[in-house]
Amino acid sequence: MTKTMSKINQLLDTLNQHGFEPAQIKTDPDSLNHWGKDWTKHFDPNASVIIFPKSTEQVQTIVQACNDLSLIITPSGGRTGLSAGAVASNGEVVISLDKMNRIINYYPADRMVHLQAGVITKTLQDFAESHDLYYPVDFASAGSSQIGGNISTNAGGIKVIRYGMTRHWVLGLTVVTGKGDVLHLNNGMTKNATGYDLRQLFIGAEGTLGIVTEAQIRLERQPKNLSVMVLGVPEFAHIMQILSAFQAKMDLTAFEFFDDVAVSKLLATGHVQKPFETDAPFYALLEFEAPYEPMMDMAMAIFSECMEQGWIIDGVMSQSIAQAQELWKLREYISETISVFTPYKNDVSVLICHVPDFIADIEQIVSNNYPDFEICWFGHIGDGNLHLNILKPDDLSKDEFFEKCKTVNHHVFSTVKKYHGSISAEHGVGMTKKPYLNYTRTDEEIGYLKAIKQVFDPNGIMNKGKIFD
Amino acid sequence: MTKTMSKINQLLDTLNQHGFEPAQIKTDPDSLNHWGKDWTKHFDPNASVIIFPKSTEQVQTIVQACNDLSLIITPSGGRTGLSAGAVASNGEVVISLDKMNRIINYYPADRMVHLQAGVITKTLQDFAESHDLYYPVDFASAGSSQIGGNISTNAGGIKVIRYGMTRHWVLGLTVVTGKGDVLHLNNGMTKNATGYDLRQLFIGAEGTLGIVTEAQIRLERQPKNLSVMVLGVPEFAHIMQILSAFQAKMDLTAFEFFDDVAVSKLLATGHVQKPFETDAPFYALLEFEAPYEPMMDMAMAIFSECMEQGWIIDGVMSQSIAQAQELWKLREYISETISVFTPYKNDVSVLICHVPDFIADIEQIVSNNYPDFEICWFGHIGDGNLHLNILKPDDLSKDEFFEKCKTVNHHVFSTVKKYHGSISAEHGVGMTKKPYLNYTRTDEEIGYLKAIKQVFDPNGIMNKGKIFD
């Protein structure tokens, strides 16, 4: 029996003494594999045990025992992460929040839900809807991602331009720190000026400071009569001018962009219709509330002004909910569509004003060094978040392609650094981007991050090896 | 020469060597008194020197020198604080941001301003307006408070229900930490998922971790056609029902409350007109955008529904900007009006759903223990922030009154604790509320706060004695 196995057995004894049921612990190979990884594929899962606590107290028991035994913990939510933040590849104890999926309380006057961290995003969205309210953080994996995971990566998605990131909706957190303390942070209040807001540290910490076990989440009024426009744009720079023109007069709920490469691949699948006859090199998708006729008129007036300026060459506006959904497919189906081209993906962020130059720089670098590579761009341009996708040429093997892409990384992140951007806009650092963290955070900053980790997790047992070493 | 004086002289020598001009340093008694305090009066100012740096580098020079000499620093902004967070009462070196009042850059596509921390709130509001934009954090001291101070207390004010606290508008910070490092935090990005968001720690830290020297602030579209309603409400609980009814269908930009005590004092001054004939024990003031006719109709329909329910007994809606401003006076003039009654003031926060019980509890406690005390309530009810004001009876001396109020503190904060609220909603802890911090933050939490302070300010020179000892 290895040393780790012996410690795991001691852990299981402790849990047994504390009333954990057998069904809350899994050590079979299928389970270790299933709960030991997220949506990334670069690291092989190698968990020692999967534990399914049902309460904050049970999480605390596990964390305290792991401290005593020097066992490393990997917190695990919906495992939809894209940076290997929830991959257990070094014999970790995985704490899955799957059984902590209860909505604890609802506060109508505060428009607030108190829930366990394992509640699935879609469940919260549906709960909000059942009370005529709205939870606006939305993205492709909403059907399986968990709120605790969203909080730990400060998930963004498609409505950030209007509603902000997950951070904006977290009114309170219950956490178990790496030291094993239970903290109730901020208790659901909007206003609280009593010292450092520790809640904010746990948002986006990728489980390296402790485990989020419960949250108090604010809900919002449901949007009314969402209308969608898709616009054909002749030059990339005009995308920003269109954004400014609309934002000056309206509240946009989304402003997405994609290029003709994306559209041509989409049309080839036959699942999506061409939005209009004219071909355009770039496309913008706008969404806004238009419950009153004059708001539609306003949108049409801005559209006409942009046409006159030559910023738009063609466009379409939804006339029904069904048509709005159809137009959204143009953006939403891109990821799945290009996945057959084994893309090298990167999720980066720069100021909106730097986006045109940033894209031009990357295009230049790729065409100089890899003339046979095809680039597909899309992103949440309204908040400076670009998804860069380089498609694998047919004549290159997967291994050769990924080998070349490693050198592309350096170019991409150097360009991000040049524009003072971020190497990860919304996917997090995890293990995938750990080697590149110093492109956009200084050594001093990383020093402070490590010192803060030391405060909450002095034995370094919480998700060790994620974000930084 | 005392030891401190000798160290101050060494500091001044160092600054001289680093090119500080004589006009950047003040040691005359009037200046020491003027820049050594904020709006509070409980602590006597006793600063050693006032320094006016012009750049982040100069702030760094001062902080590094003070570390070498073990001199305590008190950062100073517009000195409008209400919790003695910027009072230098122990021979501190005051760093005033008064000369760091430059708008550095404006990014139209990002709707962002990069500015030095000494820019006055009103200057930023005016700058935004000159670009057809809006900076929505607004409160009584906007004409003299500085952005750095707003950030360090996470200032709130009257528009939080729609626009959130200062935190929501800070896209990036430049800080000098207590250790003397310069950090550029978040660089103005909306999306950045690369490790702990240190920016959030400095927001609301009251200058105890370091000094905010520059900030990148997001601006917003200007609100259009703001309309104001003032409503007479027969029972306090109906205030919450009215809030829910309006929030279900409209975006409110403000929802304020005040009681008949406040209104009677206001009317007695002759500066404010009675909003309507009917007397009411409670009043609500709502504000919302109504650029289109159907939105006014919607507001009127909700108003009628609330009347039918018996939640409103009378009301008035503004028909012009001038009338809206007139109605706002009912809320805005309260503080000044009651100041002649030497009020005991407290700024607390509880969940909105707990507000009615909280108010009833406090009323009960005061009437049981101090039957001759008159209470005046007002507050930003839309975010659970109450301002409690106990007015001094005529026959009690100031000293006797404040002595009695000290014992009221315990009752108030115990009641806040009972409802899991906050002893300071928006004014901060500073020195005024330091003795009460443990009513709403646990010993564990305070332990973590102190450990974080240690990370950024290992020698404990930054605003020592504020928030906690």
Tab-separated table of N, CA, C and O in Angstrom, chain A residues 206-308:
chain	number	residue	atom	x	y	z
A	206	GLU	N	-10.738	29.986	-8.564
A	206	GLU	CA	-10.595	28.632	-9.111
A	206	GLU	C	-10.346	27.582	-8.016
A	206	GLU	O	-9.594	26.629	-8.216
A	207	GLY	N	-10.964	27.777	-6.871
A	207	GLY	CA	-10.874	26.784	-5.802
A	207	GLY	C	-9.520	26.690	-5.138
A	207	GLY	O	-9.234	25.705	-4.445
A	208	THR	N	-8.672	27.710	-5.305
A	208	THR	CA	-7.326	27.620	-4.721
A	208	THR	C	-7.248	28.221	-3.323
A	208	THR	O	-6.222	28.084	-2.650
A	209	LEU	N	-8.296	28.900	-2.877
A	209	LEU	CA	-8.290	29.493	-1.532
A	209	LEU	C	-9.191	28.718	-0.578
A	209	LEU	O	-9.056	28.839	0.637
A	210	GLY	N	-10.114	27.966	-1.153
A	210	GLY	CA	-11.101	27.251	-0.360
A	210	GLY	C	-12.219	26.794	-1.275
A	210	GLY	O	-12.087	26.863	-2.498
A	211	ILE	N	-13.323	26.369	-0.672
A	211	ILE	CA	-14.439	25.865	-1.465
A	211	ILE	C	-15.680	26.705	-1.199
A	211	ILE	O	-16.062	26.907	-0.044
A	212	VAL	N	-16.291	27.186	-2.252
A	212	VAL	CA	-17.566	27.886	-2.142
A	212	VAL	C	-18.641	26.820	-1.941
A	212	VAL	O	-18.808	25.929	-2.781
A	213	THR	N	-19.388	26.894	-0.830
A	213	THR	CA	-20.395	25.870	-0.550
A	213	THR	C	-21.831	26.379	-0.710
A	213	THR	O	-22.722	25.603	-1.006
A	214	GLU	N	-22.023	27.672	-0.472
A	214	GLU	CA	-23.348	28.272	-0.647
A	214	GLU	C	-23.176	29.681	-1.196
A	214	GLU	O	-22.121	30.295	-1.018
A	215	ALA	N	-24.231	30.170	-1.830
A	215	ALA	CA	-24.163	31.536	-2.352
A	215	ALA	C	-25.520	32.202	-2.266
A	215	ALA	O	-26.558	31.527	-2.300
A	216	GLN	N	-25.489	33.513	-2.131
A	216	GLN	CA	-26.705	34.315	-2.223
A	216	GLN	C	-26.608	35.106	-3.517
A	216	GLN	O	-25.666	35.876	-3.717
A	217	ILE	N	-27.560	34.854	-4.384
A	217	ILE	CA	-27.485	35.371	-5.754
A	217	ILE	C	-28.651	36.322	-6.010
A	217	ILE	O	-29.799	36.007	-5.711
A	218	ARG	N	-28.312	37.448	-6.571
A	218	ARG	CA	-29.314	38.452	-6.908
A	218	ARG	C	-29.957	38.108	-8.241
A	218	ARG	O	-29.295	37.614	-9.152
A	219	LEU	N	-31.239	38.359	-8.368
A	219	LEU	CA	-31.938	38.163	-9.633
A	219	LEU	C	-32.383	39.521	-10.170
A	219	LEU	O	-32.338	40.521	-9.474
A	220	GLU	N	-32.826	39.513	-11.389
A	220	GLU	CA	-33.135	40.761	-12.078
A	220	GLU	C	-34.507	40.645	-12.724
A	220	GLU	O	-35.012	39.550	-12.952
A	221	ARG	N	-35.102	41.792	-13.042
A	221	ARG	CA	-36.316	41.847	-13.844
A	221	ARG	C	-36.093	41.114	-15.169
A	221	ARG	O	-35.014	41.173	-15.740
A	222	GLN	N	-37.121	40.412	-15.639
A	222	GLN	CA	-36.995	39.738	-16.936
A	222	GLN	C	-36.935	40.757	-18.068
A	222	GLN	O	-37.693	41.710	-18.069
A	223	PRO	N	-36.032	40.535	-19.026
A	223	PRO	CA	-36.027	41.442	-20.175
A	223	PRO	C	-37.305	41.250	-20.990
A	223	PRO	O	-37.872	40.162	-21.051
A	224	LYS	N	-37.748	42.336	-21.614
A	224	LYS	CA	-39.007	42.300	-22.360
A	224	LYS	C	-38.745	42.495	-23.852
A	224	LYS	O	-37.956	43.359	-24.223
A	225	ASN	N	-39.407	41.717	-24.661
A	225	ASN	CA	-39.339	41.874	-26.120
A	225	ASN	C	-37.929	42.064	-26.649
A	225	ASN	O	-37.592	43.104	-27.220
A	226	LEU	N	-37.106	41.055	-26.451
A	226	LEU	CA	-35.733	41.146	-26.958
A	226	LEU	C	-35.744	41.071	-28.482
A	226	LEU	O	-36.337	40.164	-29.066
A	227	SER	N	-35.112	42.034	-29.105
A	227	SER	CA	-34.990	42.033	-30.561
A	227	SER	C	-33.537	41.847	-30.946
A	227	SER	O	-32.639	42.266	-30.219
A	228	VAL	N	-33.337	41.208	-32.075
A	228	VAL	CA	-31.984	40.905	-32.538
A	228	VAL	C	-31.773	41.500	-33.923
A	228	VAL	O	-32.660	41.443	-34.782
A	229	MET	N	-30.602	42.096	-34.125
A	229	MET	CA	-30.182	42.562	-35.444
A	229	MET	C	-28.905	41.840	-35.818
A	229	MET	O	-28.009	41.685	-34.974
A	230	VAL	N	-28.802	41.410	-37.056
A	230	VAL	CA	-27.506	40.938	-37.566
A	230	VAL	C	-27.113	41.873	-38.702
A	230	VAL	O	-27.927	42.172	-39.590
A	231	LEU	N	-25.870	42.348	-38.650
A	231	LEU	CA	-25.400	43.363	-39.583
A	231	LEU	C	-24.173	42.869	-40.355
A	231	LEU	O	-23.293	42.238	-39.766
A	232	GLY	N	-24.122	43.164	-41.644
A	232	GLY	CA	-22.923	42.878	-42.437
A	232	GLY	C	-22.030	44.108	-42.443
A	232	GLY	O	-22.502	45.217	-42.709
A	233	VAL	N	-20.750	43.922	-42.130
A	233	VAL	CA	-19.842	45.050	-41.906
A	233	VAL	C	-18.629	44.915	-42.829
A	233	VAL	O	-17.968	43.867	-42.834
A	234	PRO	N	-18.306	45.963	-43.596
A	234	PRO	CA	-17.239	45.844	-44.588
A	234	PRO	C	-15.820	45.862	-44.020
A	234	PRO	O	-14.918	45.245	-44.585
A	235	GLU	N	-15.603	46.574	-42.912
A	235	GLU	CA	-14.256	46.630	-42.325
A	235	GLU	C	-14.363	46.417	-40.834
A	235	GLU	O	-15.314	46.893	-40.202
A	236	PHE	N	-13.349	45.778	-40.261
A	236	PHE	CA	-13.466	45.468	-38.844
A	236	PHE	C	-13.646	46.716	-37.985
A	236	PHE	O	-14.429	46.733	-37.035
A	237	ALA	N	-12.913	47.779	-38.331
A	237	ALA	CA	-12.966	49.003	-37.506
A	237	ALA	C	-14.399	49.544	-37.375
A	237	ALA	O	-14.745	50.165	-36.363
A	238	HIS	N	-15.221	49.279	-38.383
A	238	HIS	CA	-16.596	49.781	-38.312
A	238	HIS	C	-17.408	49.102	-37.211
A	238	HIS	O	-18.393	49.665	-36.727
A	239	ILE	N	-17.010	47.896	-36.848
A	239	ILE	CA	-17.723	47.186	-35.768
A	239	ILE	C	-17.734	48.067	-34.511
A	239	ILE	O	-18.756	48.196	-33.829
A	240	MET	N	-16.589	48.681	-34.224
A	240	MET	CA	-16.494	49.502	-33.019
A	240	MET	C	-17.332	50.776	-33.156
A	240	MET	O	-17.915	51.259	-32.188
A	241	GLN	N	-17.374	51.305	-34.399
A	241	GLN	CA	-18.162	52.523	-34.616
A	241	GLN	C	-19.656	52.237	-34.470
A	241	GLN	O	-20.404	53.044	-33.928
A	242	ILE	N	-20.054	51.061	-34.940
A	242	ILE	CA	-21.460	50.648	-34.798
A	242	ILE	C	-21.799	50.484	-33.316
A	242	ILE	O	-22.843	50.945	-32.838
A	243	LEU	N	-20.891	49.851	-32.589
A	243	LEU	CA	-21.102	49.669	-31.147
A	243	LEU	C	-21.317	51.022	-30.469
A	243	LEU	O	-22.282	51.209	-29.716
A	244	SER	N	-20.439	51.980	-30.753
A	244	SER	CA	-20.555	53.304	-30.129
A	244	SER	C	-21.871	53.981	-30.504
A	244	SER	O	-22.527	54.592	-29.650
A	245	ALA	N	-22.243	53.865	-31.769
A	245	ALA	CA	-23.474	54.523	-32.230
A	245	ALA	C	-24.694	53.989	-31.486
A	245	ALA	O	-25.554	54.757	-31.036
A	246	PHE	N	-24.758	52.676	-31.326
A	246	PHE	CA	-25.917	52.098	-30.620
A	246	PHE	C	-25.855	52.377	-29.123
A	246	PHE	O	-26.860	52.734	-28.511
A	247	GLN	N	-24.662	52.232	-28.540
A	247	GLN	CA	-24.560	52.405	-27.084
A	247	GLN	C	-24.880	53.828	-26.632
A	247	GLN	O	-25.296	54.038	-25.493
A	248	ALA	N	-24.673	54.783	-27.538
A	248	ALA	CA	-24.956	56.171	-27.162
A	248	ALA	C	-26.435	56.375	-26.873
A	248	ALA	O	-26.807	57.266	-26.112
A	249	LYS	N	-27.276	55.558	-27.469
A	249	LYS	CA	-28.719	55.804	-27.343
A	249	LYS	C	-29.537	54.651	-26.788
A	249	LYS	O	-30.714	54.810	-26.487
A	250	MET	N	-28.940	53.467	-26.702
A	250	MET	CA	-29.724	52.315	-26.257
A	250	MET	C	-28.902	51.472	-25.280
A	250	MET	O	-27.682	51.524	-25.292
A	251	ASP	N	-29.598	50.672	-24.477
A	251	ASP	CA	-28.925	49.671	-23.654
A	251	ASP	C	-28.907	48.364	-24.428
A	251	ASP	O	-29.953	47.743	-24.624
A	252	LEU	N	-27.740	47.944	-24.880
A	252	LEU	CA	-27.647	46.663	-25.587
A	252	LEU	C	-27.552	45.534	-24.577
A	252	LEU	O	-26.866	45.654	-23.564
A	253	THR	N	-28.233	44.430	-24.840
A	253	THR	CA	-28.089	43.257	-23.973
A	253	THR	C	-27.041	42.290	-24.520
A	253	THR	O	-26.608	41.387	-23.816
A	254	ALA	N	-26.635	42.475	-25.765
A	254	ALA	CA	-25.527	41.691	-26.324
A	254	ALA	C	-24.966	42.429	-27.530
A	254	ALA	O	-25.699	43.145	-28.232
A	255	PHE	N	-23.673	42.278	-27.736
A	255	PHE	CA	-23.050	42.795	-28.950
A	255	PHE	C	-21.944	41.819	-29.315
A	255	PHE	O	-20.856	41.856	-28.762
A	256	GLU	N	-22.240	40.923	-30.223
A	256	GLU	CA	-21.324	39.847	-30.595
A	256	GLU	C	-20.782	40.086	-32.000
A	256	GLU	O	-21.420	40.767	-32.808
A	257	PHE	N	-19.624	39.493	-32.242
A	257	PHE	CA	-19.071	39.626	-33.587
A	257	PHE	C	-18.562	38.272	-34.067
A	257	PHE	O	-18.214	37.398	-33.273
A	258	PHE	N	-18.576	38.075	-35.386
A	258	PHE	CA	-17.967	36.887	-35.976
A	258	PHE	C	-17.586	37.233	-37.406
A	258	PHE	O	-18.057	38.213	-37.976
A	259	ASP	N	-16.715	36.410	-37.980
A	259	ASP	CA	-16.203	36.760	-39.300
A	259	ASP	C	-16.765	35.839	-40.382
A	259	ASP	O	-17.541	34.913	-40.101
A	260	ASP	N	-16.385	36.112	-41.634
A	260	ASP	CA	-16.945	35.350	-42.746
A	260	ASP	C	-16.479	33.887	-42.756
A	260	ASP	O	-17.172	33.029	-43.288
A	261	VAL	N	-15.308	33.622	-42.156
A	261	VAL	CA	-14.865	32.219	-42.051
A	261	VAL	C	-15.888	31.430	-41.233
A	261	VAL	O	-16.330	30.341	-41.637
A	262	ALA	N	-16.274	32.010	-40.085
A	262	ALA	CA	-17.267	31.347	-39.234
A	262	ALA	C	-18.573	31.130	-40.008
A	262	ALA	O	-19.148	30.030	-39.981
A	263	VAL	N	-19.014	32.178	-40.697
A	263	VAL	CA	-20.301	32.079	-41.395
A	263	VAL	C	-20.240	31.034	-42.513
A	263	VAL	O	-21.178	30.242	-42.681
A	264	SER	N	-19.137	30.982	-43.250
A	264	SER	CA	-19.060	30.008	-44.353
A	264	SER	C	-19.090	28.574	-43.824
A	264	SER	O	-19.739	27.703	-44.390
A	265	LYS	N	-18.417	28.331	-42.688
A	265	LYS	CA	-18.458	26.987	-42.088
A	265	LYS	C	-19.872	26.665	-41.591
A	265	LYS	O	-20.351	25.540	-41.716
A	266	LEU	N	-20.518	27.663	-40.999
A	266	LEU	CA	-21.883	27.483	-40.496
A	266	LEU	C	-22.838	27.122	-41.631
A	266	LEU	O	-23.633	26.180	-41.524
A	267	LEU	N	-22.760	27.887	-42.717
A	267	LEU	CA	-23.686	27.660	-43.839
A	267	LEU	C	-23.460	26.279	-44.442
A	267	LEU	O	-24.415	25.616	-44.863
A	268	ALA	N	-22.204	25.845	-44.458
A	268	ALA	CA	-21.870	24.527	-45.022
A	268	ALA	C	-22.552	23.392	-44.268
A	268	ALA	O	-22.823	22.327	-44.832
A	269	THR	N	-22.848	23.610	-42.975
A	269	THR	CA	-23.502	22.542	-42.200
A	269	THR	C	-24.969	22.399	-42.576
A	269	THR	O	-25.579	21.369	-42.305
A	270	GLY	N	-25.546	23.470	-43.155
A	270	GLY	CA	-26.965	23.419	-43.513
A	270	GLY	C	-27.901	23.660	-42.344
A	270	GLY	O	-29.119	23.685	-42.514
A	271	HIS	N	-27.350	23.863	-41.137
A	271	HIS	CA	-28.220	24.059	-39.970
A	271	HIS	C	-28.612	25.516	-39.760
A	271	HIS	O	-29.456	25.818	-38.924
A	272	VAL	N	-27.967	26.392	-40.480
A	272	VAL	CA	-28.183	27.815	-40.268
A	272	VAL	C	-28.433	28.477	-41.615
A	272	VAL	O	-27.812	28.119	-42.605
A	273	GLN	N	-29.361	29.440	-41.611
A	273	GLN	CA	-29.647	30.163	-42.849
A	273	GLN	C	-28.797	31.421	-42.967
A	273	GLN	O	-28.451	32.046	-41.968
A	274	LYS	N	-28.519	31.786	-44.195
A	274	LYS	CA	-27.800	33.025	-44.457
A	274	LYS	C	-28.675	34.188	-43.976
A	274	LYS	O	-29.869	34.226	-44.283
A	275	PRO	N	-28.115	35.137	-43.218
A	275	PRO	CA	-28.977	36.179	-42.655
A	275	PRO	C	-29.525	37.132	-43.716
A	275	PRO	O	-30.631	37.648	-43.586
A	276	PHE	N	-28.717	37.380	-44.757
A	276	PHE	CA	-29.142	38.245	-45.867
A	276	PHE	C	-28.269	37.912	-47.063
A	276	PHE	O	-27.260	37.213	-46.934
A	277	GLU	N	-28.670	38.428	-48.231
A	277	GLU	CA	-28.009	38.042	-49.487
A	277	GLU	C	-26.544	38.482	-49.576
A	277	GLU	O	-25.666	37.710	-49.946
A	278	THR	N	-26.306	39.736	-49.194
A	278	THR	CA	-24.967	40.319	-49.344
A	278	THR	C	-23.917	39.535	-48.547
A	278	THR	O	-24.159	39.177	-47.398
A	279	ASP	N	-22.766	39.295	-49.167
A	279	ASP	CA	-21.655	38.717	-48.410
A	279	ASP	C	-20.897	39.832	-47.706
A	279	ASP	O	-20.718	40.918	-48.264
A	280	ALA	N	-20.451	39.559	-46.509
A	280	ALA	CA	-19.692	40.569	-45.756
A	280	ALA	C	-18.501	39.886	-45.098
A	280	ALA	O	-18.585	38.718	-44.722
A	281	PRO	N	-17.390	40.604	-44.944
A	281	PRO	CA	-16.241	39.999	-44.271
A	281	PRO	C	-16.447	39.877	-42.755
A	281	PRO	O	-15.882	38.998	-42.113
A	282	PHE	N	-17.277	40.753	-42.187
A	282	PHE	CA	-17.518	40.739	-40.740
A	282	PHE	C	-19.005	40.903	-40.450
A	282	PHE	O	-19.734	41.497	-41.247
A	283	TYR	N	-19.403	40.350	-39.318
A	283	TYR	CA	-20.804	40.427	-38.913
A	283	TYR	C	-20.896	40.864	-37.447
A	283	TYR	O	-20.055	40.481	-36.637
A	284	ALA	N	-21.919	41.651	-37.151
A	284	ALA	CA	-22.209	41.996	-35.754
A	284	ALA	C	-23.623	41.533	-35.443
A	284	ALA	O	-24.509	41.613	-36.299
A	285	LEU	N	-23.796	40.999	-34.247
A	285	LEU	CA	-25.130	40.638	-33.763
A	285	LEU	C	-25.424	41.495	-32.541
A	285	LEU	O	-24.659	41.496	-31.570
A	286	LEU	N	-26.505	42.233	-32.603
A	286	LEU	CA	-26.930	43.096	-31.495
A	286	LEU	C	-28.235	42.573	-30.923
A	286	LEU	O	-29.089	42.095	-31.670
A	287	GLU	N	-28.375	42.704	-29.619
A	287	GLU	CA	-29.658	42.382	-29.002
A	287	GLU	C	-30.027	43.522	-28.058
A	287	GLU	O	-29.159	44.113	-27.415
A	288	PHE	N	-31.307	43.841	-28.008
A	288	PHE	CA	-31.759	44.915	-27.129
A	288	PHE	C	-33.230	44.704	-26.795
A	288	PHE	O	-33.947	44.042	-27.517
A	289	GLU	N	-33.634	45.300	-25.678
A	289	GLU	CA	-35.046	45.263	-25.293
A	289	GLU	C	-35.803	46.307	-26.089
A	289	GLU	O	-35.354	47.455	-26.180
A	290	ALA	N	-36.947	45.937	-26.617
A	290	ALA	CA	-37.764	46.908	-27.341
A	290	ALA	C	-39.234	46.673	-27.044
A	290	ALA	O	-40.018	46.312	-27.909
A	291	PRO	N	-39.634	46.899	-25.786
A	291	PRO	CA	-41.036	46.663	-25.430
A	291	PRO	C	-41.977	47.727	-26.003
A	291	PRO	O	-43.177	47.504	-26.059
A	292	TYR	N	-41.416	48.862	-26.414
A	292	TYR	CA	-42.258	49.934	-26.933
A	292	TYR	C	-41.840	50.270	-28.355
A	292	TYR	O	-40.654	50.287	-28.680
A	293	GLU	N	-42.826	50.540	-29.164
A	293	GLU	CA	-42.625	50.865	-30.579
A	293	GLU	C	-41.503	51.902	-30.815
A	293	GLU	O	-40.645	51.696	-31.675
A	294	PRO	N	-41.489	52.994	-30.049
A	294	PRO	CA	-40.461	54.014	-30.328
A	294	PRO	C	-39.034	53.477	-30.190
A	294	PRO	O	-38.104	54.028	-30.783
A	295	MET	N	-38.858	52.400	-29.423
A	295	MET	CA	-37.511	51.855	-29.253
A	295	MET	C	-37.076	51.129	-30.523
A	295	MET	O	-35.898	51.156	-30.896
A	296	MET	N	-38.014	50.459	-31.177
A	296	MET	CA	-37.726	49.842	-32.472
A	296	MET	C	-37.372	50.931	-33.490
A	296	MET	O	-36.422	50.792	-34.261
A	297	ASP	N	-38.144	52.011	-33.459
A	297	ASP	CA	-37.889	53.123	-34.385
A	297	ASP	C	-36.490	53.692	-34.159
A	297	ASP	O	-35.765	53.993	-35.107
A	298	MET	N	-36.134	53.835	-32.882
A	298	MET	CA	-34.803	54.338	-32.539
A	298	MET	C	-33.719	53.417	-33.107
A	298	MET	O	-32.746	53.881	-33.727
A	299	ALA	N	-33.883	52.115	-32.921
A	299	ALA	CA	-32.897	51.153	-33.435
A	299	ALA	C	-32.790	51.262	-34.958
A	299	ALA	O	-31.674	51.257	-35.514
A	300	MET	N	-33.937	51.383	-35.614
A	300	MET	CA	-33.918	51.493	-37.076
A	300	MET	C	-33.234	52.784	-37.519
A	300	MET	O	-32.509	52.815	-38.512
A	301	ALA	N	-33.456	53.864	-36.761
A	301	ALA	CA	-32.826	55.144	-37.107
A	301	ALA	C	-31.305	55.050	-36.987
A	301	ALA	O	-30.568	55.540	-37.860
A	302	ILE	N	-30.829	54.399	-35.925
A	302	ILE	CA	-29.371	54.258	-35.752
A	302	ILE	C	-28.816	53.368	-36.872
A	302	ILE	O	-27.760	53.651	-37.451
A	303	PHE	N	-29.543	52.298	-37.173
A	303	PHE	CA	-29.156	51.415	-38.272
A	303	PHE	C	-28.982	52.216	-39.570
A	303	PHE	O	-27.963	52.085	-40.269
A	304	SER	N	-29.975	53.078	-39.875
A	304	SER	CA	-29.917	53.874	-41.108
A	304	SER	C	-28.709	54.813	-41.116
A	304	SER	O	-28.012	54.938	-42.126
A	305	GLU	N	-28.455	55.451	-39.962
A	305	GLU	CA	-27.284	56.334	-39.870
A	305	GLU	C	-25.998	55.564	-40.163
A	305	GLU	O	-25.121	56.053	-40.878
A	306	CYS	N	-25.901	54.370	-39.623
A	306	CYS	CA	-24.692	53.552	-39.839
A	306	CYS	C	-24.575	53.133	-41.312
A	306	CYS	O	-23.463	53.065	-41.855
A	307	MET	N	-25.705	52.852	-41.938
A	307	MET	CA	-25.701	52.517	-43.372
A	307	MET	C	-25.156	53.714	-44.164
A	307	MET	O	-24.295	53.562	-45.030
A	308	GLU	N	-25.694	54.900	-43.846
A	308	GLU	CA	-25.262	56.117	-44.546
A	308	GLU	C	-23.766	56.359	-44.393
A	308	GLU	O	-23.100	56.817	-45.312
